[in-house]
Amino acid sequence: DIGIHARIDLREEPGRRRVQRIIEIEDPIGNVRETPLHEAALPRPSGNCKLFPAIPLRHHENSGGAVGRSALGKRRLLISSAVGLSLALSACGGGGSTSRPISGPPPTPSPTPTPTPPPTNFDTTEYRASTAAVAASAITAYEAGATGTGIKVAIIDTGLNPDLRDFTGRIDPASGDVAGTRGLGDSDGHGTAVAAIFGGAKDDVETHGVAFDSTIVAFRADSPGTCQTSSDCVLLESNLADGIDRAIAADALVVNLSLGGGAPSQPLFDAMQRAVDAGRILVIAAGNDGGTGQGSNADGFALVPAQNFPGQVIIAGSIGVDDGAGGTDLDQISEFSNRAGDGEQWFLAALGYRLQAPDQNGDQFLWSGTSFATPVISGAIALLAEAFPNLTPQEITQILFESADDLGTAGTDRIFGQGRINIGAAFQPSGNVVLAGSRESLSLTNNGRLPSAAGDAMRTMSVEAIALDRFDRAYALDLGATLGAARQRSPLGETIARPTQSRTSTLGGLEVSTSIVPRETMMGLAALEGEERLGMGPDLYRQARFIAGSAVARLDDDKAIALGFGEGAAAMQR
């Protein structure tokens, strides 16, 4: 092991006080070499990608964290400050998998002269293998026509391999290297895997990303040469800040930071502020210290921005553990994942355990870590933004939080935060639903019964309407499906079965006969009984319905006049 120490060397100079930071590197036999920190070639234990501030203060090693494609629990290099200044970044949040590829890279397909029409069946073998999309119920969005088309998401990481079929035709021209002049290529694999989980192509090969038609704005931020001898890459905060500014300029809606560690330095924090002011959403990994005392809270790198920019920062935790039967339990926080802690209001969990994705060479691996839960959430944002372009960034995050599946203690808690992301639920109307163009409330299931004149029209036709939820999201609603069938009259049955009341009265030479249906019977009340049945006073006259009657008046011994009325079978005609 190589011990890494630091001291703060304060030197007084005329007119100012200068702080110089010196690294002491001690080898196993006790030899110590001093070097200024900005020139130090730091030994990097096997572990996560690291983000270092431009001038970190003190370094120490710590175990824990899911890293790269290796087994969980490898050591990681943390950066902390003894004098209360900004902490640096620790881990990328990458994580464990098999030590050998699942399969070799698929052959590059020949270009087709015209785009292939999108498939109508999204529940394919490829989708089933895309476990992050399945766990988030992304198929609801796909079937509604949302696949991320037209939405840009910036991924600031170790770059990606632009020649992989997963990214063909969908890498934004603004992409590039913010730490050098090497181009976009990835020498580590972490950035390629993150990008593939977010937006890998749907082509019926292996897996696809959550938002497979989105546009990827990729920025390579690893310092040159730091990823080539170990899985630990060095990313300077100054380069991350540059990447965020370039993401804003490229009009990326989301900035995906699959990185973790201490609170951002002021220059990086300022860049995050500019992104928020420009209407961007930051999705930041919670960190992979779940197995340590530091894992009770999200990393400061995510927590501090979330506390300062509520509504436009999502802290991404990971769910998923081995269920003991060869599957994954989606109701448990991943062992390596930091918990929500003080960031519970802004913490959202997604599957980040054993996700299949390619590395920089196109070889398929299983990846674990909050790094890989982060692009799942970024993908969900892209799907919502495409489907509902009227939504503000704050409304998108609110919808994702409110629609999340509640896990653990009821309500928001310090383990799962808001809960497990559920894209299917996020696409459902929220709150009071009204008819577009009015404020008339609608039910999604029952809007009453048709009038009898409509007959059975709703069985043969639909009544399409546009409904708006409380976020003014527009939904096509078949009102016909929410209206009950009209109550149909049965004239013959009514004629035969209805109780009638009859009476005959005479007045001199006038004889009057009547048959009525009491109004009480028509309203479902009991008919009149006894002596009242034939005693039609003024109230009964007003309430009764006459169904037949006659009046016969004898004029003399030879002449009479008669009048009559009655209901016949014609009432049953349509």
XYZ file of N, CA and C in Angstrom, residues 48 55 68 99 143 167 219 270 272 304 322 336 346 407 432 445 484 486 499 502 533 553:
66
model
N -13.555 3.461 -7.854
C -14.460 4.260 -8.659
C -13.745 5.334 -9.448
N -7.766 22.093 -6.393
C -6.752 22.072 -5.328
C -7.336 21.361 -4.115
N -17.143 0.360 -11.065
C -16.891 -0.153 -12.409
C -17.593 -1.445 -12.706
N -16.826 -10.678 -14.247
C -15.472 -10.252 -14.585
C -15.143 -10.492 -16.048
N -45.826 3.189 -25.366
C -47.126 2.934 -25.994
C -47.933 4.213 -26.164
N -25.491 4.296 -30.468
C -25.529 5.756 -30.522
C -25.575 6.312 -31.937
N -20.025 14.718 -22.963
C -18.801 15.472 -22.704
C -17.825 14.583 -21.947
N -21.299 27.312 -8.955
C -21.779 28.433 -9.777
C -22.263 27.955 -11.138
N -23.524 25.005 -11.731
C -24.816 24.376 -11.472
C -25.910 25.440 -11.343
N -25.854 18.973 -1.571
C -25.751 20.430 -1.508
C -26.494 21.105 -2.660
N -30.081 -8.974 -4.552
C -30.289 -10.372 -4.927
C -31.408 -10.950 -4.067
N -25.063 -1.096 -1.680
C -24.007 -0.124 -1.908
C -24.521 1.312 -1.953
N -35.704 15.138 -2.099
C -35.233 15.224 -3.488
C -34.613 13.914 -3.958
N -41.945 3.139 -0.793
C -41.261 1.983 -0.213
C -40.860 2.325 1.216
N -57.342 17.045 -10.339
C -58.622 17.301 -10.982
C -58.464 17.353 -12.502
N -63.730 7.671 -15.272
C -64.460 6.396 -15.301
C -65.962 6.548 -15.412
N -72.787 5.887 -18.962
C -73.604 4.696 -18.871
C -74.665 4.695 -19.950
N -78.241 4.534 -21.791
C -79.532 5.121 -21.431
C -80.469 4.038 -20.894
N -99.513 -1.071 -12.434
C -100.785 -1.050 -11.692
C -101.620 0.148 -12.144
N -108.948 2.551 -11.807
C -110.082 2.921 -12.662
C -111.279 3.325 -11.794
N -108.081 4.636 -3.358
C -107.702 4.246 -4.705
C -108.625 4.849 -5.743
N -122.475 11.139 -22.920
C -123.588 12.007 -22.502
C -124.820 11.704 -23.365
